Amino acid sequence: MNRVYNFSAGPSMLPLPVLERAQKELVCYGDTGMSVMEMSHRSKMYEEIIAKAEADLRTLMRIPENYKVLFLQGGASMQFAQVPLNLLSGYKTGKADYINSGNFANLAIKEAKKYADVKEVASSKDIGYTQIPDWDEAEFRSDADYFYICGNNTIYGTRYTKLPETGSVPLVADLSSCILSQEYDITKFGIAFAGAQKNIGPAGVTIVIIRDDLLGHALDITPTMLDYKVMADKGSMYNTPPTYGIYMAGLTFDYLLQQGGVAEMEKRNVEKAKILYDYLDESALFHNPVRPCDRSLMNVTFVTGDADKDAAFVKAATAAGFVNLKGHRTVGGMRASIYNAMPIEGIEKLVAFMKQFEVENK
Ligand SMILES: *Cc1c(COP(=O)(O)O)cnc(C)c1O
């Protein structure tokens, strides 16, 4: 069986060299005589694995000393609760401002409302989330405990190209579907977090990058497992961390460094996305619904405007080895998720296939 071009939004494609290295090391890691899966998380050999993963991520993202890197569980969705639990100055009284840019931002808002006085300062919900909401800084509350955005909207294919200026209010960003795809200045964020399964490794690890001064303020009701400070003090090992997932993430970090780091990824991702968007803009059949300045580099959505044609396209593409192009169930249409691991050939071949489909379906 050949590997396909997998356009899944997540879990998604991983770099082949990463999978092959994991395969090579699966049964016996180095000279340990055991699999990483079988190692104690307290062992010296595992300590080296997690320390290298963290150091490489720090290098890749230029994470300063005054930020902690945590490897947690519960997915990005757990952060929707963990962020308010840790950052609010009071239960139900602490203020949090949110920009509602899509499904995952909306879920984060819903969850935060259980604990916080939430204000939605901008939203693009009523226009189907086809753009990053335009915001008015006058709406931001200067006494908010934090300000929340979703950096890349996986379902709708939008991304922030500039960040809101929140002054001394810590900016929290869900970077699940854009981490390591483009350069970010981490110092702009109080917290940046990401589930691993889009651009890093298998599902099961959540990376949380948090500025030191935001630790140690969790609400009393916060479960111990969800207190960032507990996890920071214990080096992400209050309990057993997702050891194998962290190892796999480490392999990806190592691979990305060899490839030239995030700057090189960004360059390739801009080039990759452009091939697809340029075609969508000239196509008479396919159309991208997103405001051009907000187009995602990672998730490219498109429609024909005819649900039957969309379905026929997805079916034909699947048969040709371009899989998981169906759009999210809440929006329909198509979506090509083109994370770091998607090679440029995958996109060139997809566009060639789309052109052919267009000719045959005039
Ligand atoms: C996938 C995704 C999530 C949800 O991640 P889980 O790990 O399944 O909880 C949240 N936010 C964004 C931006 C995502 O892409």
Coordinates of C-alpha atoms and ligand atoms in Angstrom, one line a residue:
M1 CA 0.0 0.0 0.0
N2 CA 1.4 3.4 -1.0
R3 CA 1.0 6.4 1.3
V4 CA -1.7 8.8 0.2
Y5 CA -1.7 12.6 0.2
N6 CA -3.6 13.0 3.4
F7 CA -5.3 16.4 3.8
S8 CA -6.9 15.6 7.1
A9 CA -7.4 18.5 9.5
G10 CA -6.3 16.5 12.4
P11 CA -4.9 14.0 13.4
S12 CA -3.0 14.7 10.2
M13 CA 0.0 13.8 8.1
L14 CA 3.4 13.5 9.9
P15 CA 6.7 13.8 8.1
L16 CA 7.7 10.5 6.7
P17 CA 11.3 10.6 8.1
V18 CA 9.7 11.1 11.6
L19 CA 7.5 8.0 11.2
E20 CA 10.4 6.0 9.8
R21 CA 12.7 6.9 12.7
A22 CA 9.9 6.0 15.2
Q23 CA 9.6 2.7 13.4
K24 CA 13.3 2.1 13.6
E25 CA 13.3 2.9 17.3
L26 CA 10.0 1.3 18.2
V27 CA 11.1 -2.0 19.7
C28 CA 14.5 -1.0 21.1
Y29 CA 15.4 2.7 21.8
G30 CA 19.1 3.3 21.5
D31 CA 20.9 0.8 23.8
T32 CA 18.1 0.6 26.4
G33 CA 16.7 -2.7 25.2
M34 CA 13.2 -1.4 25.4
S35 CA 10.6 0.7 23.7
V36 CA 10.1 4.3 24.7
M37 CA 6.5 3.1 25.5
E38 CA 7.9 0.8 28.1
M39 CA 10.2 3.3 29.9
S40 CA 9.6 4.8 33.3
H41 CA 8.9 8.5 32.9
R42 CA 11.3 9.0 35.9
S43 CA 14.2 7.1 34.2
K44 CA 17.3 8.9 33.1
M45 CA 16.7 7.9 29.5
Y46 CA 13.3 9.3 29.4
E47 CA 14.4 12.5 31.2
E48 CA 16.8 13.0 28.3
I49 CA 14.0 12.5 25.8
I50 CA 11.7 15.1 27.3
A51 CA 14.5 17.6 28.0
K52 CA 15.6 17.4 24.4
A53 CA 12.1 17.8 23.1
E54 CA 11.7 20.9 25.3
A55 CA 15.1 22.4 24.3
D56 CA 14.4 21.9 20.6
L57 CA 10.9 23.5 20.9
R58 CA 12.5 26.4 22.7
T59 CA 15.0 26.8 19.9
L60 CA 12.4 26.4 17.1
M61 CA 10.0 29.0 18.6
R62 CA 12.7 31.2 20.3
I63 CA 11.0 30.8 23.6
P64 CA 12.6 33.0 26.3
E65 CA 13.8 31.9 29.7
N66 CA 10.9 33.5 31.5
Y67 CA 8.4 31.1 29.8
K68 CA 7.7 27.6 30.9
V69 CA 7.0 24.8 28.4
L70 CA 4.5 22.2 29.6
F71 CA 3.5 18.9 28.1
L72 CA -0.1 18.2 29.2
Q73 CA -3.0 16.1 28.3
G74 CA -6.7 16.6 27.6
G75 CA -6.2 18.2 24.2
A76 CA -6.6 21.8 23.2
S77 CA -10.2 21.6 24.5
M78 CA -9.0 21.1 28.0
Q79 CA -7.3 24.4 27.8
F80 CA -10.7 26.1 27.2
A81 CA -11.3 25.4 30.9
Q82 CA -7.7 25.4 32.2
V83 CA -7.0 28.9 30.9
P84 CA -9.9 30.6 32.9
L85 CA -9.3 28.4 36.0
N86 CA -5.7 29.6 36.1
L87 CA -5.9 33.2 35.1
L88 CA -9.0 34.6 36.6
S89 CA -8.7 36.8 39.6
G90 CA -12.1 35.6 41.0
Y91 CA -14.7 32.9 40.4
K92 CA -17.4 34.4 38.1
T93 CA -16.1 37.9 38.9
G94 CA -12.9 37.7 37.0
K95 CA -13.1 39.3 33.5
A96 CA -12.0 37.7 30.3
D97 CA -12.3 39.2 26.7
Y98 CA -12.7 36.9 23.8
I99 CA -12.7 37.3 20.0
N100 CA -15.2 34.8 18.5
S101 CA -13.5 33.8 15.2
G102 CA -14.9 30.3 14.8
N103 CA -16.0 27.0 16.3
F104 CA -13.1 26.5 18.6
A105 CA -13.1 30.1 19.9
N106 CA -16.9 29.7 20.4
L107 CA -16.3 26.6 22.4
A108 CA -13.7 28.3 24.5
I109 CA -16.1 31.1 25.2
K110 CA -18.8 28.7 26.3
E111 CA -16.5 27.0 28.7
A112 CA -15.1 30.2 30.1
K113 CA -18.6 31.4 30.9
K114 CA -18.8 28.7 33.6
Y115 CA -16.0 30.6 35.5
A116 CA -15.7 34.1 34.2
D117 CA -17.4 37.3 33.3
V118 CA -16.9 36.9 29.6
K119 CA -17.1 39.6 27.0
E120 CA -17.1 38.8 23.3
V121 CA -15.3 41.9 22.0
A122 CA -15.6 41.0 18.3
S123 CA -17.3 38.2 16.3
S124 CA -17.6 37.0 12.8
K125 CA -20.3 34.5 13.6
D126 CA -23.1 36.3 11.7
I127 CA -21.1 36.2 8.5
G128 CA -20.3 32.5 8.8
Y129 CA -16.8 33.1 10.2
T130 CA -15.4 33.8 6.7
Q131 CA -13.0 36.4 8.1
I132 CA -11.1 37.2 11.3
P133 CA -13.5 39.6 13.0
D134 CA -12.6 43.3 12.8
W135 CA -12.0 44.5 16.3
D136 CA -12.3 47.9 17.9
E137 CA -9.8 48.4 20.7
A138 CA -12.3 50.6 22.5
E139 CA -14.2 47.4 23.3
F140 CA -11.3 45.8 25.1
R141 CA -11.5 45.9 28.9
S142 CA -8.2 47.1 30.4
D143 CA -9.1 45.4 33.7
A144 CA -9.7 42.0 32.1
D145 CA -7.6 39.1 33.5
Y146 CA -6.8 37.9 30.0
F147 CA -7.7 38.3 26.3
Y148 CA -8.3 35.2 24.2
I149 CA -7.9 34.5 20.5
C150 CA -7.8 31.4 18.3
G151 CA -4.7 32.1 16.1
N152 CA -5.8 29.9 13.1
N153 CA -9.4 28.8 12.6
T154 CA -9.1 25.2 11.4
I155 CA -12.6 24.7 10.3
Y156 CA -13.1 28.0 8.4
G157 CA -9.6 28.5 7.1
T158 CA -8.8 31.9 8.6
R159 CA -5.8 33.2 10.5
Y160 CA -4.6 36.3 12.3
T161 CA -1.9 38.1 10.4
K162 CA -1.7 40.8 13.1
L163 CA -2.4 40.4 16.8
P164 CA -4.7 42.5 18.9
E165 CA -2.9 45.0 21.1
T166 CA -4.0 44.2 24.6
G167 CA -1.5 46.3 26.6
S168 CA -0.9 44.8 30.0
V169 CA -3.7 42.3 29.6
P170 CA -2.1 38.9 28.9
L171 CA -2.9 37.6 25.4
V172 CA -3.8 33.9 25.3
A173 CA -3.7 32.1 21.9
D174 CA -4.9 28.7 20.7
L175 CA -2.2 27.9 18.2
S176 CA -3.4 24.2 17.7
S177 CA -3.5 24.4 13.9
C178 CA -0.7 26.9 13.3
I179 CA 2.1 26.3 15.8
L180 CA 5.4 25.9 14.0
S181 CA 3.9 26.8 10.7
Q182 CA 5.0 30.4 10.8
E183 CA 7.1 32.6 13.1
Y184 CA 5.5 34.0 16.2
D185 CA 7.0 36.4 18.7
I186 CA 6.2 34.5 21.9
T187 CA 6.7 37.5 24.0
K188 CA 3.4 38.8 22.6
F189 CA 1.6 36.1 24.4
G190 CA 0.9 35.3 28.1
I191 CA 0.0 31.8 27.1
A192 CA 0.2 30.0 23.7
F193 CA -1.1 26.4 23.6
A194 CA -1.6 23.7 21.0
G195 CA -2.8 20.2 20.7
A196 CA -0.1 18.1 19.0
Q197 CA -2.2 16.3 16.4
K198 CA -2.2 19.0 13.7
N199 CA 1.4 20.0 13.2
I200 CA 3.5 18.1 15.8
G201 CA 2.7 14.5 16.4
P202 CA 0.1 12.0 17.5
A203 CA -2.9 13.1 19.5
G204 CA -2.5 13.0 23.3
V205 CA -0.1 15.8 24.1
T206 CA -0.9 19.4 24.5
I207 CA 1.9 22.0 24.5
V208 CA 1.4 25.0 26.8
I209 CA 3.9 27.8 26.7
I210 CA 3.2 30.1 29.7
R211 CA 4.9 33.3 31.0
D212 CA 6.2 32.8 34.6
D213 CA 4.2 35.5 36.2
L214 CA 1.0 33.8 35.2
L215 CA 1.7 30.8 37.3
G216 CA 0.4 30.4 40.8
H217 CA -2.9 32.2 40.6
A218 CA -5.3 29.3 40.0
L219 CA -8.8 29.6 41.5
D220 CA -9.4 27.5 44.6
I221 CA -11.7 25.2 42.7
T222 CA -9.0 24.2 40.2
P223 CA -8.3 20.5 40.1
T224 CA -4.7 19.8 41.0
M225 CA -4.1 18.3 37.6
L226 CA -5.2 21.5 35.9
D227 CA -3.0 23.9 37.9
Y228 CA -0.3 25.1 35.6
K229 CA 2.0 25.8 38.6
V230 CA 1.8 22.3 39.8
M231 CA 2.7 21.0 36.4
A232 CA 5.5 23.6 35.9
D233 CA 7.0 22.8 39.3
K234 CA 7.0 19.1 38.5
G235 CA 8.4 19.4 35.0
S236 CA 5.0 18.2 33.5
M237 CA 5.4 15.1 35.7
Y238 CA 3.0 15.5 38.5
N239 CA 1.6 12.2 37.2
T240 CA 2.6 10.1 34.2
P241 CA 2.9 12.3 31.2
P242 CA 1.9 11.1 27.7
T243 CA 5.4 9.7 27.3
Y244 CA 5.3 8.3 23.8
G245 CA 3.5 11.3 22.4
I246 CA 6.2 13.6 23.8
Y247 CA 8.8 11.4 22.3
M248 CA 7.1 11.6 18.9
A249 CA 6.8 15.4 19.2
G250 CA 10.5 15.5 20.0
L251 CA 11.2 13.6 16.8
T252 CA 9.3 16.2 14.8
F253 CA 11.1 19.1 16.5
D254 CA 14.4 17.5 15.7
Y255 CA 13.4 17.0 12.1
L256 CA 12.2 20.6 11.8
L257 CA 15.5 21.9 13.1
Q258 CA 17.3 19.8 10.5
Q259 CA 15.0 21.3 7.8
G260 CA 15.9 24.8 8.7
G261 CA 13.4 25.6 11.5
V262 CA 10.2 27.6 11.5
A263 CA 11.5 30.4 9.2
E264 CA 12.0 27.7 6.5
M265 CA 8.6 26.1 7.3
E266 CA 6.9 29.5 6.9
K267 CA 8.6 30.1 3.6
R268 CA 7.4 26.7 2.3
N269 CA 3.9 27.1 3.7
V270 CA 3.5 30.5 2.1
E271 CA 4.5 29.0 -1.2
K272 CA 2.3 25.9 -0.8
A273 CA -0.8 27.9 0.2
K274 CA -0.2 30.4 -2.7
I275 CA -0.4 27.6 -5.3
L276 CA -3.8 26.5 -4.0
Y277 CA -5.2 30.0 -3.5
D278 CA -4.0 31.2 -6.9
Y279 CA -5.8 28.4 -8.6
L280 CA -9.0 28.9 -6.5
D281 CA -9.0 32.6 -7.5
E282 CA -8.8 31.8 -11.2
S283 CA -11.1 28.7 -11.2
A284 CA -14.6 29.0 -12.6
L285 CA -15.7 26.0 -10.6
F286 CA -14.0 26.2 -7.2
H287 CA -14.1 29.2 -4.9
N288 CA -12.5 30.1 -1.5
P289 CA -15.0 32.0 0.7
V290 CA -12.5 33.7 3.0
R291 CA -11.6 37.4 3.0
P292 CA -8.2 37.3 1.2
C293 CA -6.2 39.1 3.9
D294 CA -7.3 36.5 6.5
R295 CA -6.6 33.3 4.5
S296 CA -5.1 30.5 6.5
L297 CA -1.8 29.0 5.5
M298 CA -2.8 25.7 7.0
N299 CA -6.4 25.0 6.2
V300 CA -7.7 26.0 2.7
T301 CA -11.4 25.8 2.3
F302 CA -13.2 25.7 -1.0
V303 CA -16.7 25.1 -2.5
T304 CA -18.3 24.7 -5.9
G305 CA -21.6 26.1 -4.6
D306 CA -23.3 22.8 -5.5
A307 CA -23.4 20.2 -2.7
D308 CA -23.7 17.3 -5.3
K309 CA -20.6 18.5 -7.2
D310 CA -18.7 18.9 -3.9
A311 CA -19.5 15.3 -3.0
A312 CA -18.5 14.1 -6.5
F313 CA -15.2 16.0 -6.2
V314 CA -14.4 14.5 -2.8
K315 CA -15.2 11.0 -4.1
A316 CA -13.1 11.4 -7.2
A317 CA -10.2 12.9 -5.3
T318 CA -10.2 10.1 -2.7
A319 CA -10.1 7.5 -5.5
A320 CA -7.1 9.4 -7.0
G321 CA -5.2 9.3 -3.6
F322 CA -6.1 12.8 -2.3
V323 CA -7.9 11.8 0.9
N324 CA -9.8 13.7 3.7
L325 CA -10.7 16.7 1.6
K326 CA -14.3 16.8 2.9
G327 CA -15.0 20.0 4.8
H328 CA -15.9 20.0 8.4
R329 CA -19.4 18.6 9.0
T330 CA -20.7 21.9 10.2
V331 CA -19.7 23.8 7.1
G332 CA -19.6 21.3 4.2
G333 CA -17.7 21.9 1.0
M334 CA -14.0 21.0 0.9
R335 CA -10.9 21.7 3.0
A336 CA -7.3 20.9 2.3
S337 CA -5.3 20.9 5.4
I338 CA -1.7 21.5 4.4
Y339 CA 0.4 21.4 7.5
N340 CA 4.2 21.3 7.6
A341 CA 4.3 17.6 6.7
M342 CA 2.4 18.1 3.4
P343 CA 5.0 18.3 0.7
I344 CA 4.7 20.8 -2.1
E345 CA 4.2 18.0 -4.6
G346 CA 1.0 17.0 -2.8
I347 CA -0.4 20.5 -3.5
E348 CA 0.9 20.7 -7.1
K349 CA -0.7 17.3 -7.8
L350 CA -3.9 18.2 -6.1
V351 CA -4.2 21.4 -8.1
A352 CA -3.5 19.5 -11.3
F353 CA -6.3 17.1 -10.3
M354 CA -8.7 19.9 -9.6
K355 CA -8.0 21.5 -13.0
Q356 CA -8.7 18.2 -14.6
F357 CA -12.0 17.8 -12.6
E358 CA -12.9 21.4 -13.6
V359 CA -12.5 20.7 -17.3
E360 CA -14.6 17.5 -17.0
N361 CA -17.3 19.1 -15.0
K362 CA -18.0 22.4 -16.8
Ligands
LIG1 C1 -8.3 20.8 16.7 C2 -8.4 22.0 17.4 C3 -8.9 22.1 18.7 C4 -9.4 20.9 19.5 O1 -8.3 20.1 19.8 P1 -8.5 18.8 20.7 O2 -7.1 18.4 20.9 O3 -9.3 17.8 19.9 O4 -9.2 19.2 21.9 C5 -8.9 23.3 19.3 N1 -8.5 24.4 18.7 C6 -8.1 24.4 17.4 C7 -7.6 25.7 16.8 C8 -8.0 23.2 16.8 O5 -7.5 23.2 15.5

